Amino acid sequence: MISDGESVVMQLYSFFRSGTSHRLRIALNLKGLAYEIVPVDLRSEAHRSASYLKLQPQGLVPALVDGDRVLIQSPAIIEWLEETHPTPALMPADADGRARVRALAAIVGCDIHPLNNRRVLQALRRDFGADSAAVQRWCDAWIESGFDAIEKLLADDTRRGRYCVGDAPTLADVYLVPQVESARRFGFNVARWPRIAAVDAACATLEAFARAAPARQPDAV
Ligand SMILES: N[C@@H](CCC(=O)N[C@@H](CS)C(=O)NCC(=O)O)C(=O)O
């Protein structure tokens, strides 16, 4: 464990290309919290090792260790961070704004990301005989329908600023940016969703987002 002088630095079990790990890195950076990355290499099945399963019994990244506390599931960890480190807030002050942020985040977190997750794609190949073209069609469908909906929601929001909701980054941006990164990896030109592309570009100018990018991680190879 590393100490920053007063407290023990949190450890983030993370894989550089994992969208859920990417979310956590952005949230931690926005909050200005110190953390150490512990790489978990999904390609070598490190997430299924006995030692990692003791932390996260599903064998999924990320996990956040804070002293004796082990936190799992990125939405739960992000909410915990928001509650324990409320400044800067990643949720708007008003209930309507918070509902909007949660809805945008849920489109990514519930309706796009889980369907394109590695273990789901492995099951499609292994148990249902899907070839590479079928798997690509599957992924494309969920990204397209989710991004079409987000683009429409952004277009309809007349009070929108630089980010998904308002003029400061919120959890909606924390969820969206890693999904944009993933869509690019799946071969999409994100310019076809101009408002999503603009939010992504605005976020990229912030150090908290730039430092969280997969390419900037110690395990990026
Ligand atoms: N709902 C979980 C999902 C975590 C998740 O799916 N993580 C992926 C990486 S983005 C993973 O570990 N996949 C391993 C696998 O599918 O084998 C969360 O948000 O923490």
Short mmCIF file of C-alpha atoms and ligand atoms in Angstrom, two decimals:
data_model
loop_
_atom_site.label_atom_id
_atom_site.label_comp_id
_atom_site.label_asym_id
_atom_site.label_seq_id
_atom_site.Cartn_x
_atom_site.Cartn_y
_atom_site.Cartn_z
CA MET A 1 0.00 0.00 0.00
CA ILE A 2 1.08 3.54 -0.74
CA SER A 3 0.50 6.44 1.60
CA ASP A 4 0.22 10.09 0.56
CA GLY A 5 1.49 11.18 3.96
CA GLU A 6 -1.77 11.11 5.90
CA SER A 7 -3.98 8.43 4.44
CA VAL A 8 -3.54 5.22 2.53
CA VAL A 9 -3.95 5.79 -1.19
CA MET A 10 -6.86 3.95 -2.77
CA GLN A 11 -6.11 1.14 -5.17
CA LEU A 12 -8.07 0.82 -8.39
CA TYR A 13 -8.08 -2.62 -9.96
CA SER A 14 -8.38 -1.64 -13.57
CA PHE A 15 -7.81 -2.79 -17.16
CA PHE A 16 -6.76 0.02 -19.48
CA ARG A 17 -9.33 -0.78 -22.18
CA SER A 18 -12.23 -1.53 -19.83
CA GLY A 19 -14.99 1.06 -20.10
CA THR A 20 -16.10 0.57 -16.50
CA SER A 21 -12.52 1.03 -15.23
CA HIS A 22 -12.25 4.11 -17.47
CA ARG A 23 -15.39 5.52 -15.78
CA LEU A 24 -13.84 5.11 -12.38
CA ARG A 25 -10.55 6.71 -13.41
CA ILE A 26 -12.43 9.77 -14.71
CA ALA A 27 -14.55 10.06 -11.55
CA LEU A 28 -11.51 9.73 -9.25
CA ASN A 29 -9.59 12.31 -11.31
CA LEU A 30 -12.51 14.76 -11.33
CA LYS A 31 -12.71 14.43 -7.55
CA GLY A 32 -8.97 15.07 -7.31
CA LEU A 33 -8.39 11.84 -5.39
CA ALA A 34 -5.07 10.01 -5.30
CA TYR A 35 -5.13 6.35 -6.34
CA GLU A 36 -2.82 3.66 -7.46
CA ILE A 37 -3.66 1.54 -10.51
CA VAL A 38 -3.41 -2.21 -10.02
CA PRO A 39 -3.60 -3.63 -13.53
CA VAL A 40 -5.85 -6.67 -14.07
CA ASP A 41 -5.16 -8.07 -17.53
CA LEU A 42 -8.41 -9.42 -19.00
CA ARG A 43 -6.49 -10.91 -21.95
CA SER A 44 -4.58 -13.27 -19.67
CA GLU A 45 -7.73 -13.99 -17.59
CA ALA A 46 -6.24 -12.31 -14.51
CA HIS A 47 -9.80 -11.30 -13.54
CA ARG A 48 -10.64 -14.96 -13.06
CA SER A 49 -7.69 -15.69 -10.76
CA ALA A 50 -8.48 -16.88 -7.23
CA SER A 51 -6.87 -13.78 -5.73
CA TYR A 52 -8.96 -11.37 -7.81
CA LEU A 53 -12.18 -13.35 -7.24
CA LYS A 54 -11.67 -12.78 -3.52
CA LEU A 55 -12.08 -9.05 -4.22
CA GLN A 56 -14.73 -9.22 -6.93
CA PRO A 57 -16.59 -12.56 -6.90
CA GLN A 58 -18.00 -11.93 -10.39
CA GLY A 59 -14.50 -11.62 -11.85
CA LEU A 60 -15.19 -8.19 -13.35
CA VAL A 61 -13.18 -4.98 -13.22
CA PRO A 62 -13.09 -2.48 -11.65
CA ALA A 63 -12.75 -2.86 -7.90
CA LEU A 64 -11.68 -0.08 -5.58
CA VAL A 65 -9.85 -0.81 -2.36
CA ASP A 66 -9.83 1.91 0.28
CA GLY A 67 -8.02 0.63 3.36
CA ASP A 68 -10.06 -2.35 4.57
CA ARG A 69 -12.99 -1.47 2.32
CA VAL A 70 -13.48 -3.27 -0.99
CA LEU A 71 -15.94 -1.63 -3.35
CA ILE A 72 -17.27 -3.26 -6.51
CA GLN A 73 -19.67 -2.40 -9.35
CA SER A 74 -18.82 0.90 -11.02
CA PRO A 75 -22.24 2.59 -10.46
CA ALA A 76 -22.08 1.76 -6.73
CA ILE A 77 -18.46 2.91 -6.48
CA ILE A 78 -19.19 6.17 -8.29
CA GLU A 79 -22.17 6.88 -6.03
CA TRP A 80 -20.01 6.10 -2.99
CA LEU A 81 -17.38 8.56 -4.25
CA GLU A 82 -20.07 11.20 -4.78
CA GLU A 83 -21.36 10.67 -1.23
CA THR A 84 -18.00 10.49 0.52
CA HIS A 85 -16.25 13.19 -1.56
CA PRO A 86 -19.08 15.53 -2.53
CA THR A 87 -16.84 18.28 -3.95
CA PRO A 88 -16.71 18.86 -6.84
CA ALA A 89 -20.23 17.53 -7.33
CA LEU A 90 -20.75 15.27 -10.31
CA MET A 91 -24.53 15.57 -10.01
CA PRO A 92 -26.62 18.71 -10.58
CA ALA A 93 -28.20 20.46 -7.60
CA ASP A 94 -31.78 19.98 -8.81
CA ALA A 95 -33.78 16.74 -8.88
CA ASP A 96 -34.74 17.14 -12.55
CA GLY A 97 -31.10 17.60 -13.53
CA ARG A 98 -30.11 14.55 -11.48
CA ALA A 99 -32.82 12.45 -13.13
CA ARG A 100 -31.52 13.53 -16.52
CA VAL A 101 -27.93 12.66 -15.62
CA ARG A 102 -29.01 9.26 -14.29
CA ALA A 103 -31.04 8.55 -17.43
CA LEU A 104 -28.14 9.35 -19.76
CA ALA A 105 -25.74 7.32 -17.62
CA ALA A 106 -28.18 4.40 -17.55
CA ILE A 107 -28.44 4.29 -21.34
CA VAL A 108 -24.69 3.63 -21.40
CA GLY A 109 -24.41 1.64 -18.17
CA CYS A 110 -27.48 -0.58 -18.58
CA ASP A 111 -28.42 -0.58 -22.26
CA ILE A 112 -25.15 -0.43 -24.23
CA HIS A 113 -22.11 -1.49 -22.22
CA PRO A 114 -23.35 -4.77 -20.65
CA LEU A 115 -24.51 -6.14 -24.00
CA ASN A 116 -21.09 -5.59 -25.57
CA ASN A 117 -19.08 -6.89 -22.66
CA ARG A 118 -16.34 -9.41 -23.28
CA ARG A 119 -18.02 -12.33 -21.54
CA VAL A 120 -21.26 -11.71 -23.47
CA LEU A 121 -19.39 -11.70 -26.79
CA GLN A 122 -17.52 -14.83 -25.74
CA ALA A 123 -20.85 -16.56 -25.00
CA LEU A 124 -22.25 -15.51 -28.38
CA ARG A 125 -19.25 -17.11 -30.09
CA ARG A 126 -18.94 -20.16 -27.86
CA ASP A 127 -22.57 -21.08 -27.11
CA PHE A 128 -24.48 -19.63 -30.03
CA GLY A 129 -22.05 -20.13 -32.95
CA ALA A 130 -21.80 -16.42 -33.81
CA ASP A 131 -18.94 -15.59 -36.19
CA SER A 132 -17.00 -12.31 -36.17
CA ALA A 133 -19.44 -10.60 -38.55
CA ALA A 134 -22.43 -11.56 -36.39
CA VAL A 135 -20.69 -10.37 -33.22
CA GLN A 136 -19.85 -7.06 -34.92
CA ARG A 137 -23.52 -6.66 -36.02
CA TRP A 138 -24.62 -7.37 -32.44
CA CYS A 139 -22.28 -4.74 -30.98
CA ASP A 140 -23.13 -2.18 -33.66
CA ALA A 141 -26.87 -2.53 -32.98
CA TRP A 142 -26.62 -1.71 -29.27
CA ILE A 143 -24.17 1.15 -29.77
CA GLU A 144 -26.28 2.67 -32.57
CA SER A 145 -29.61 2.48 -30.74
CA GLY A 146 -28.13 3.82 -27.51
CA PHE A 147 -26.18 6.65 -29.17
CA ASP A 148 -29.19 7.60 -31.36
CA ALA A 149 -31.24 8.01 -28.17
CA ILE A 150 -28.52 10.00 -26.36
CA GLU A 151 -28.04 12.24 -29.40
CA LYS A 152 -31.79 12.95 -29.47
CA LEU A 153 -31.88 13.70 -25.75
CA LEU A 154 -28.94 16.10 -26.11
CA ALA A 155 -30.54 17.78 -29.15
CA ASP A 156 -33.83 18.27 -27.31
CA ASP A 157 -32.20 19.87 -24.27
CA THR A 158 -32.33 23.58 -25.02
CA ARG A 159 -30.49 24.47 -21.78
CA ARG A 160 -27.52 22.26 -22.54
CA GLY A 161 -24.00 23.67 -22.25
CA ARG A 162 -20.64 22.15 -23.18
CA TYR A 163 -21.32 18.86 -21.47
CA CYS A 164 -24.19 16.35 -21.40
CA VAL A 165 -26.07 18.32 -18.75
CA GLY A 166 -25.12 21.93 -18.08
CA ASP A 167 -21.71 23.58 -18.13
CA ALA A 168 -19.82 21.32 -15.75
CA PRO A 169 -18.98 17.63 -16.15
CA THR A 170 -21.43 15.22 -14.52
CA LEU A 171 -21.78 11.48 -14.21
CA ALA A 172 -23.45 11.50 -17.63
CA ASP A 173 -20.09 12.54 -19.15
CA VAL A 174 -18.22 10.08 -16.93
CA TYR A 175 -20.27 7.28 -18.52
CA LEU A 176 -20.42 8.64 -22.06
CA VAL A 177 -16.74 9.28 -22.78
CA PRO A 178 -15.57 5.64 -22.23
CA GLN A 179 -18.45 4.42 -24.39
CA VAL A 180 -17.36 6.79 -27.18
CA GLU A 181 -13.84 5.37 -26.89
CA SER A 182 -15.30 1.87 -27.17
CA ALA A 183 -17.50 2.80 -30.16
CA ARG A 184 -14.40 4.04 -31.96
CA ARG A 185 -12.72 0.72 -31.23
CA PHE A 186 -15.72 -1.01 -32.79
CA GLY A 187 -15.08 1.05 -35.95
CA PHE A 188 -17.67 3.84 -35.62
CA ASN A 189 -17.06 7.37 -36.82
CA VAL A 190 -18.58 9.22 -33.88
CA ALA A 191 -19.03 12.35 -36.02
CA ARG A 192 -22.36 10.85 -37.11
CA TRP A 193 -23.62 11.86 -33.61
CA PRO A 194 -22.43 15.50 -33.62
CA ARG A 195 -23.59 16.40 -30.11
CA ILE A 196 -22.00 13.31 -28.59
CA ALA A 197 -18.80 14.10 -30.52
CA ALA A 198 -18.88 17.68 -29.20
CA VAL A 199 -19.31 16.55 -25.58
CA ASP A 200 -16.46 14.06 -26.04
CA ALA A 201 -14.23 16.81 -27.48
CA ALA A 202 -15.10 19.19 -24.61
CA CYS A 203 -14.27 16.49 -22.05
CA ALA A 204 -10.98 15.68 -23.80
CA THR A 205 -9.74 19.20 -23.02
CA LEU A 206 -10.01 18.47 -19.27
CA GLU A 207 -6.97 16.90 -17.64
CA ALA A 208 -9.18 14.61 -15.51
CA PHE A 209 -10.55 12.98 -18.66
CA ALA A 210 -7.29 13.08 -20.64
CA ARG A 211 -5.36 11.38 -17.82
CA ALA A 212 -7.99 8.62 -17.59
CA ALA A 213 -7.73 7.67 -21.28
CA PRO A 214 -6.81 4.03 -22.00
CA ALA A 215 -3.67 5.06 -23.89
CA ARG A 216 -2.35 6.89 -20.81
CA GLN A 217 -2.58 3.88 -18.46
CA PRO A 218 0.45 1.98 -17.17
CA ASP A 219 -0.90 -1.32 -18.56
CA ALA A 220 -1.64 0.09 -22.05
CA VAL A 221 0.20 -2.07 -24.57
N1 LIG B 1 -21.69 -3.81 -13.90
C1 LIG B 1 -20.25 -3.95 -13.75
C2 LIG B 1 -19.70 -4.43 -15.07
C3 LIG B 1 -18.20 -4.59 -15.01
C4 LIG B 1 -17.69 -5.16 -16.32
O1 LIG B 1 -18.45 -5.66 -17.13
N2 LIG B 1 -16.36 -5.12 -16.51
C5 LIG B 1 -15.79 -5.68 -17.68
C6 LIG B 1 -14.78 -4.75 -18.29
S1 LIG B 1 -15.50 -3.25 -18.86
C7 LIG B 1 -15.10 -6.99 -17.35
O2 LIG B 1 -14.50 -7.11 -16.32
N3 LIG B 1 -15.22 -7.97 -18.23
C8 LIG B 1 -14.59 -9.21 -18.07
C9 LIG B 1 -15.23 -10.27 -18.91
O3 LIG B 1 -16.28 -9.99 -19.51
O4 LIG B 1 -14.65 -11.35 -18.99
C10 LIG B 1 -19.63 -2.62 -13.34
O5 LIG B 1 -20.14 -1.58 -13.76
O6 LIG B 1 -18.65 -2.61 -12.57
#
